Amino acid sequence: AIGLSSFAIIGAQNGVRACMPPLVSAICGMATSTFGGMTRDVLCGRPVRIVHSNAEVYAVPALAGATAYLAALGAGAGPGTRIGLAMATCMGSRFVAVKNDVKLHTWDTTQDNLGVAVRKRPTVKPAMQ
């Protein structure tokens, strides 16, 4: 949660430095903090946490932390206050998500034939005699 919070703040700061609007800066913070974990999941062959809802929310706390940083910046707070507020928001919301098993909503896609959330199992062919 500390790394997630730190990278959310760094991404939001980079958005501000690039003169992006607050919404884009918040998305920069979320993307910066979550794409490292996404890369890790892909390289390790695990389901990507952001795409699959089998784990607690991950990107939402990062977005909340980046938004808190930007709100404090807009309110004229000092650097320590901005960073402290953003860290507390991101880590606190991530802690609540893990403690209470908060997950994003999912729906069954087997009925609509989209195949978005359903991985087809390989069929086993019978051995030739």
PDB file of N, CA and C in Angstrom, residues 34-105:
ATOM      1  N   THR A  34      -0.597   1.782 -10.797  1.00  0.00           N
ATOM      2  CA  THR A  34      -1.139   0.448 -11.050  1.00  0.00           C
ATOM      3  C   THR A  34      -0.441  -0.308 -12.173  1.00  0.00           C
ATOM      4  N   PHE A  35       0.177   0.369 -13.108  1.00  0.00           N
ATOM      5  CA  PHE A  35       0.772  -0.333 -14.242  1.00  0.00           C
ATOM      6  C   PHE A  35       2.015  -1.122 -13.865  1.00  0.00           C
ATOM      7  N   GLY A  36       2.701  -0.734 -12.799  1.00  0.00           N
ATOM      8  CA  GLY A  36       3.828  -1.532 -12.327  1.00  0.00           C
ATOM      9  C   GLY A  36       3.360  -2.892 -11.846  1.00  0.00           C
ATOM     10  N   GLY A  37       2.259  -2.899 -11.113  1.00  0.00           N
ATOM     11  CA  GLY A  37       1.680  -4.164 -10.660  1.00  0.00           C
ATOM     12  C   GLY A  37       1.141  -4.981 -11.818  1.00  0.00           C
ATOM     13  N   MET A  38       0.610  -4.302 -12.816  1.00  0.00           N
ATOM     14  CA  MET A  38       0.109  -5.013 -13.986  1.00  0.00           C
ATOM     15  C   MET A  38       1.259  -5.700 -14.721  1.00  0.00           C
ATOM     16  N   THR A  39       2.365  -4.996 -14.866  1.00  0.00           N
ATOM     17  CA  THR A  39       3.538  -5.579 -15.509  1.00  0.00           C
ATOM     18  C   THR A  39       4.036  -6.785 -14.717  1.00  0.00           C
ATOM     19  N   ARG A  40       4.075  -6.648 -13.392  1.00  0.00           N
ATOM     20  CA  ARG A  40       4.491  -7.764 -12.543  1.00  0.00           C
ATOM     21  C   ARG A  40       3.591  -8.974 -12.749  1.00  0.00           C
ATOM     22  N   ASP A  41       2.273  -8.744 -12.768  1.00  0.00           N
ATOM     23  CA  ASP A  41       1.331  -9.854 -12.932  1.00  0.00           C
ATOM     24  C   ASP A  41       1.503 -10.546 -14.276  1.00  0.00           C
ATOM     25  N   VAL A  42       1.718  -9.771 -15.336  1.00  0.00           N
ATOM     26  CA  VAL A  42       1.905 -10.355 -16.667  1.00  0.00           C
ATOM     27  C   VAL A  42       3.177 -11.182 -16.714  1.00  0.00           C
ATOM     28  N   LEU A  43       4.262 -10.645 -16.185  1.00  0.00           N
ATOM     29  CA  LEU A  43       5.532 -11.366 -16.211  1.00  0.00           C
ATOM     30  C   LEU A  43       5.507 -12.623 -15.344  1.00  0.00           C
ATOM     31  N   CYS A  44       4.727 -12.598 -14.274  1.00  0.00           N
ATOM     32  CA  CYS A  44       4.627 -13.768 -13.383  1.00  0.00           C
ATOM     33  C   CYS A  44       3.550 -14.746 -13.822  1.00  0.00           C
ATOM     34  N   GLY A  45       2.802 -14.403 -14.860  1.00  0.00           N
ATOM     35  CA  GLY A  45       1.760 -15.292 -15.356  1.00  0.00           C
ATOM     36  C   GLY A  45       0.537 -15.366 -14.465  1.00  0.00           C
ATOM     37  N   ARG A  46       0.308 -14.341 -13.665  1.00  0.00           N
ATOM     38  CA  ARG A  46      -0.862 -14.304 -12.788  1.00  0.00           C
ATOM     39  C   ARG A  46      -1.959 -13.468 -13.440  1.00  0.00           C
ATOM     40  N   PRO A  47      -3.214 -13.652 -13.009  1.00  0.00           N
ATOM     41  CA  PRO A  47      -4.282 -12.787 -13.533  1.00  0.00           C
ATOM     42  C   PRO A  47      -3.998 -11.331 -13.158  1.00  0.00           C
ATOM     43  N   VAL A  48      -4.176 -10.445 -14.104  1.00  0.00           N
ATOM     44  CA  VAL A  48      -3.898  -9.028 -13.870  1.00  0.00           C
ATOM     45  C   VAL A  48      -4.938  -8.486 -12.896  1.00  0.00           C
ATOM     46  N   ARG A  49      -4.467  -7.936 -11.799  1.00  0.00           N
ATOM     47  CA  ARG A  49      -5.335  -7.489 -10.713  1.00  0.00           C
ATOM     48  C   ARG A  49      -6.310  -6.399 -11.159  1.00  0.00           C
ATOM     49  N   ILE A  50      -5.896  -5.541 -12.045  1.00  0.00           N
ATOM     50  CA  ILE A  50      -6.761  -4.441 -12.460  1.00  0.00           C
ATOM     51  C   ILE A  50      -7.906  -4.944 -13.333  1.00  0.00           C
ATOM     52  N   VAL A  51      -7.643  -5.937 -14.139  1.00  0.00           N
ATOM     53  CA  VAL A  51      -8.624  -6.426 -15.100  1.00  0.00           C
ATOM     54  C   VAL A  51      -9.595  -7.410 -14.467  1.00  0.00           C
ATOM     55  N   HIS A  52      -9.105  -8.250 -13.572  1.00  0.00           N
ATOM     56  CA  HIS A  52      -9.938  -9.278 -12.954  1.00  0.00           C
ATOM     57  C   HIS A  52     -10.383  -8.821 -11.569  1.00  0.00           C
ATOM     58  N   SER A  53     -11.600  -9.129 -11.218  1.00  0.00           N
ATOM     59  CA  SER A  53     -12.128  -8.720  -9.927  1.00  0.00           C
ATOM     60  C   SER A  53     -12.078  -9.844  -8.906  1.00  0.00           C
ATOM     61  N   ASN A  54     -11.075 -10.706  -8.999  1.00  0.00           N
ATOM     62  CA  ASN A  54     -10.956 -11.773  -8.019  1.00  0.00           C
ATOM     63  C   ASN A  54     -10.132 -11.336  -6.820  1.00  0.00           C
ATOM     64  N   ALA A  55      -9.636 -10.120  -6.819  1.00  0.00           N
ATOM     65  CA  ALA A  55      -8.891  -9.568  -5.693  1.00  0.00           C
ATOM     66  C   ALA A  55      -9.543  -8.251  -5.275  1.00  0.00           C
ATOM     67  N   GLU A  56      -9.131  -7.754  -4.135  1.00  0.00           N
ATOM     68  CA  GLU A  56      -9.706  -6.500  -3.645  1.00  0.00           C
ATOM     69  C   GLU A  56      -9.379  -5.354  -4.610  1.00  0.00           C
ATOM     70  N   VAL A  57     -10.160  -4.284  -4.499  1.00  0.00           N
ATOM     71  CA  VAL A  57      -9.941  -3.143  -5.389  1.00  0.00           C
ATOM     72  C   VAL A  57      -8.513  -2.634  -5.232  1.00  0.00           C
ATOM     73  N   TYR A  58      -7.943  -2.211  -6.324  1.00  0.00           N
ATOM     74  CA  TYR A  58      -6.538  -1.813  -6.373  1.00  0.00           C
ATOM     75  C   TYR A  58      -6.393  -0.436  -7.019  1.00  0.00           C
ATOM     76  N   ALA A  59      -7.058  -0.236  -8.138  1.00  0.00           N
ATOM     77  CA  ALA A  59      -6.929   1.033  -8.846  1.00  0.00           C
ATOM     78  C   ALA A  59      -7.740   2.139  -8.182  1.00  0.00           C
ATOM     79  N   VAL A  60      -8.843   1.795  -7.562  1.00  0.00           N
ATOM     80  CA  VAL A  60      -9.709   2.812  -6.936  1.00  0.00           C
ATOM     81  C   VAL A  60      -8.990   3.531  -5.792  1.00  0.00           C
ATOM     82  N   PRO A  61      -8.301   2.819  -4.874  1.00  0.00           N
ATOM     83  CA  PRO A  61      -7.540   3.554  -3.855  1.00  0.00           C
ATOM     84  C   PRO A  61      -6.443   4.440  -4.446  1.00  0.00           C
ATOM     85  N   ALA A  62      -5.819   3.985  -5.535  1.00  0.00           N
ATOM     86  CA  ALA A  62      -4.792   4.806  -6.179  1.00  0.00           C
ATOM     87  C   ALA A  62      -5.405   6.083  -6.742  1.00  0.00           C
ATOM     88  N   LEU A  63      -6.561   5.960  -7.366  1.00  0.00           N
ATOM     89  CA  LEU A  63      -7.249   7.140  -7.887  1.00  0.00           C
ATOM     90  C   LEU A  63      -7.680   8.064  -6.756  1.00  0.00           C
ATOM     91  N   ALA A  64      -8.143   7.489  -5.645  1.00  0.00           N
ATOM     92  CA  ALA A  64      -8.545   8.306  -4.490  1.00  0.00           C
ATOM     93  C   ALA A  64      -7.354   9.066  -3.920  1.00  0.00           C
ATOM     94  N   GLY A  65      -6.205   8.398  -3.825  1.00  0.00           N
ATOM     95  CA  GLY A  65      -5.010   9.068  -3.322  1.00  0.00           C
ATOM     96  C   GLY A  65      -4.542  10.189  -4.230  1.00  0.00           C
ATOM     97  N   ALA A  66      -4.542   9.947  -5.524  1.00  0.00           N
ATOM     98  CA  ALA A  66      -4.141  10.991  -6.476  1.00  0.00           C
ATOM     99  C   ALA A  66      -5.113  12.165  -6.435  1.00  0.00           C
ATOM    100  N   THR A  67      -6.398  11.866  -6.309  1.00  0.00           N
ATOM    101  CA  THR A  67      -7.411  12.922  -6.229  1.00  0.00           C
ATOM    102  C   THR A  67      -7.248  13.729  -4.945  1.00  0.00           C
ATOM    103  N   ALA A  68      -6.951  13.063  -3.842  1.00  0.00           N
ATOM    104  CA  ALA A  68      -6.734  13.772  -2.575  1.00  0.00           C
ATOM    105  C   ALA A  68      -5.532  14.712  -2.684  1.00  0.00           C
ATOM    106  N   TYR A  69      -4.477  14.234  -3.332  1.00  0.00           N
ATOM    107  CA  TYR A  69      -3.295  15.079  -3.528  1.00  0.00           C
ATOM    108  C   TYR A  69      -3.657  16.329  -4.329  1.00  0.00           C
ATOM    109  N   LEU A  70      -4.395  16.133  -5.409  1.00  0.00           N
ATOM    110  CA  LEU A  70      -4.755  17.259  -6.275  1.00  0.00           C
ATOM    111  C   LEU A  70      -5.730  18.207  -5.593  1.00  0.00           C
ATOM    112  N   ALA A  71      -6.634  17.671  -4.772  1.00  0.00           N
ATOM    113  CA  ALA A  71      -7.573  18.537  -4.034  1.00  0.00           C
ATOM    114  C   ALA A  71      -6.813  19.385  -3.025  1.00  0.00           C
ATOM    115  N   ALA A  72      -5.844  18.781  -2.344  1.00  0.00           N
ATOM    116  CA  ALA A  72      -5.040  19.538  -1.382  1.00  0.00           C
ATOM    117  C   ALA A  72      -4.182  20.577  -2.095  1.00  0.00           C
ATOM    118  N   LEU A  73      -3.687  20.240  -3.260  1.00  0.00           N
ATOM    119  CA  LEU A  73      -2.919  21.201  -4.055  1.00  0.00           C
ATOM    120  C   LEU A  73      -3.799  22.377  -4.448  1.00  0.00           C
ATOM    121  N   GLY A  74      -5.017  22.078  -4.886  1.00  0.00           N
ATOM    122  CA  GLY A  74      -5.954  23.141  -5.263  1.00  0.00           C
ATOM    123  C   GLY A  74      -6.363  24.008  -4.092  1.00  0.00           C
ATOM    124  N   ALA A  75      -6.367  23.422  -2.888  1.00  0.00           N
ATOM    125  CA  ALA A  75      -6.725  24.184  -1.689  1.00  0.00           C
ATOM    126  C   ALA A  75      -5.560  24.996  -1.151  1.00  0.00           C
ATOM    127  N   GLY A  76      -4.387  24.836  -1.749  1.00  0.00           N
ATOM    128  CA  GLY A  76      -3.223  25.612  -1.340  1.00  0.00           C
ATOM    129  C   GLY A  76      -2.459  25.014  -0.165  1.00  0.00           C
ATOM    130  N   ALA A  77      -2.627  23.741   0.099  1.00  0.00           N
ATOM    131  CA  ALA A  77      -1.918  23.092   1.203  1.00  0.00           C
ATOM    132  C   ALA A  77      -0.433  22.944   0.864  1.00  0.00           C
ATOM    133  N   GLY A  78       0.367  22.845   1.890  1.00  0.00           N
ATOM    134  CA  GLY A  78       1.809  22.680   1.718  1.00  0.00           C
ATOM    135  C   GLY A  78       2.146  21.275   1.233  1.00  0.00           C
ATOM    136  N   PRO A  79       3.386  21.078   0.782  1.00  0.00           N
ATOM    137  CA  PRO A  79       3.778  19.773   0.243  1.00  0.00           C
ATOM    138  C   PRO A  79       3.609  18.619   1.235  1.00  0.00           C
ATOM    139  N   GLY A  80       3.998  18.819   2.476  1.00  0.00           N
ATOM    140  CA  GLY A  80       3.862  17.764   3.472  1.00  0.00           C
ATOM    141  C   GLY A  80       2.419  17.379   3.728  1.00  0.00           C
ATOM    142  N   THR A  81       1.558  18.371   3.769  1.00  0.00           N
ATOM    143  CA  THR A  81       0.127  18.117   3.984  1.00  0.00           C
ATOM    144  C   THR A  81      -0.474  17.384   2.797  1.00  0.00           C
ATOM    145  N   ARG A  82      -0.113  17.820   1.589  1.00  0.00           N
ATOM    146  CA  ARG A  82      -0.625  17.162   0.379  1.00  0.00           C
ATOM    147  C   ARG A  82      -0.224  15.694   0.345  1.00  0.00           C
ATOM    148  N   ILE A  83       1.058  15.440   0.582  1.00  0.00           N
ATOM    149  CA  ILE A  83       1.563  14.069   0.524  1.00  0.00           C
ATOM    150  C   ILE A  83       0.967  13.230   1.649  1.00  0.00           C
ATOM    151  N   GLY A  84       0.903  13.788   2.849  1.00  0.00           N
ATOM    152  CA  GLY A  84       0.330  13.059   3.982  1.00  0.00           C
ATOM    153  C   GLY A  84      -1.132  12.713   3.769  1.00  0.00           C
ATOM    154  N   LEU A  85      -1.896  13.656   3.256  1.00  0.00           N
ATOM    155  CA  LEU A  85      -3.313  13.413   2.991  1.00  0.00           C
ATOM    156  C   LEU A  85      -3.489  12.350   1.915  1.00  0.00           C
ATOM    157  N   ALA A  86      -2.699  12.437   0.858  1.00  0.00           N
ATOM    158  CA  ALA A  86      -2.807  11.463  -0.232  1.00  0.00           C
ATOM    159  C   ALA A  86      -2.390  10.073   0.232  1.00  0.00           C
ATOM    160  N   MET A  87      -1.309   9.982   1.016  1.00  0.00           N
ATOM    161  CA  MET A  87      -0.869   8.683   1.537  1.00  0.00           C
ATOM    162  C   MET A  87      -1.940   8.083   2.440  1.00  0.00           C
ATOM    163  N   ALA A  88      -2.504   8.889   3.317  1.00  0.00           N
ATOM    164  CA  ALA A  88      -3.529   8.390   4.239  1.00  0.00           C
ATOM    165  C   ALA A  88      -4.774   7.945   3.487  1.00  0.00           C
ATOM    166  N   THR A  89      -5.162   8.702   2.474  1.00  0.00           N
ATOM    167  CA  THR A  89      -6.351   8.345   1.692  1.00  0.00           C
ATOM    168  C   THR A  89      -6.142   7.040   0.941  1.00  0.00           C
ATOM    169  N   CYS A  90      -5.027   6.927   0.252  1.00  0.00           N
ATOM    170  CA  CYS A  90      -4.760   5.732  -0.555  1.00  0.00           C
ATOM    171  C   CYS A  90      -4.555   4.507   0.335  1.00  0.00           C
ATOM    172  N   MET A  91      -3.695   4.625   1.331  1.00  0.00           N
ATOM    173  CA  MET A  91      -3.436   3.472   2.197  1.00  0.00           C
ATOM    174  C   MET A  91      -4.664   3.115   3.020  1.00  0.00           C
ATOM    175  N   GLY A  92      -5.399   4.121   3.476  1.00  0.00           N
ATOM    176  CA  GLY A  92      -6.606   3.850   4.263  1.00  0.00           C
ATOM    177  C   GLY A  92      -7.674   3.146   3.447  1.00  0.00           C
ATOM    178  N   SER A  93      -7.901   3.615   2.235  1.00  0.00           N
ATOM    179  CA  SER A  93      -8.925   2.970   1.411  1.00  0.00           C
ATOM    180  C   SER A  93      -8.489   1.575   0.969  1.00  0.00           C
ATOM    181  N   ARG A  94      -7.209   1.385   0.740  1.00  0.00           N
ATOM    182  CA  ARG A  94      -6.709   0.050   0.394  1.00  0.00           C
ATOM    183  C   ARG A  94      -6.838  -0.896   1.597  1.00  0.00           C
ATOM    184  N   PHE A  95      -6.544  -0.395   2.791  1.00  0.00           N
ATOM    185  CA  PHE A  95      -6.688  -1.196   4.000  1.00  0.00           C
ATOM    186  C   PHE A  95      -8.140  -1.618   4.205  1.00  0.00           C
ATOM    187  N   VAL A  96      -9.060  -0.683   4.035  1.00  0.00           N
ATOM    188  CA  VAL A  96     -10.484  -1.003   4.188  1.00  0.00           C
ATOM    189  C   VAL A  96     -10.906  -2.039   3.147  1.00  0.00           C
ATOM    190  N   ALA A  97     -10.409  -1.907   1.924  1.00  0.00           N
ATOM    191  CA  ALA A  97     -10.761  -2.855   0.866  1.00  0.00           C
ATOM    192  C   ALA A  97     -10.265  -4.259   1.183  1.00  0.00           C
ATOM    193  N   VAL A  98      -9.038  -4.366   1.671  1.00  0.00           N
ATOM    194  CA  VAL A  98      -8.488  -5.678   1.994  1.00  0.00           C
ATOM    195  C   VAL A  98      -9.176  -6.263   3.225  1.00  0.00           C
ATOM    196  N   LYS A  99      -9.366  -5.443   4.234  1.00  0.00           N
ATOM    197  CA  LYS A  99      -9.973  -5.923   5.487  1.00  0.00           C
ATOM    198  C   LYS A  99     -11.404  -6.397   5.283  1.00  0.00           C
ATOM    199  N   ASN A 100     -12.163  -5.685   4.452  1.00  0.00           N
ATOM    200  CA  ASN A 100     -13.576  -6.007   4.241  1.00  0.00           C
ATOM    201  C   ASN A 100     -13.830  -6.769   2.947  1.00  0.00           C
ATOM    202  N   ASP A 101     -12.780  -7.180   2.264  1.00  0.00           N
ATOM    203  CA  ASP A 101     -12.898  -7.945   1.025  1.00  0.00           C
ATOM    204  C   ASP A 101     -13.761  -7.228  -0.016  1.00  0.00           C
ATOM    205  N   VAL A 102     -13.477  -5.942  -0.224  1.00  0.00           N
ATOM    206  CA  VAL A 102     -14.227  -5.128  -1.178  1.00  0.00           C
ATOM    207  C   VAL A 102     -13.698  -5.418  -2.578  1.00  0.00           C
ATOM    208  N   LYS A 103     -14.594  -5.802  -3.468  1.00  0.00           N
ATOM    209  CA  LYS A 103     -14.219  -6.114  -4.847  1.00  0.00           C
ATOM    210  C   LYS A 103     -15.133  -5.349  -5.796  1.00  0.00           C
ATOM    211  N   LEU A 104     -14.666  -5.172  -7.007  1.00  0.00           N
ATOM    212  CA  LEU A 104     -15.504  -4.544  -8.016  1.00  0.00           C
ATOM    213  C   LEU A 104     -16.616  -5.498  -8.420  1.00  0.00           C
ATOM    214  N   HIS A 105     -17.704  -4.942  -8.875  1.00  0.00           N
ATOM    215  CA  HIS A 105     -18.853  -5.745  -9.291  1.00  0.00           C
ATOM    216  C   HIS A 105     -18.488  -6.572 -10.526  1.00  0.00           C
TER     217      HIS A 105
END
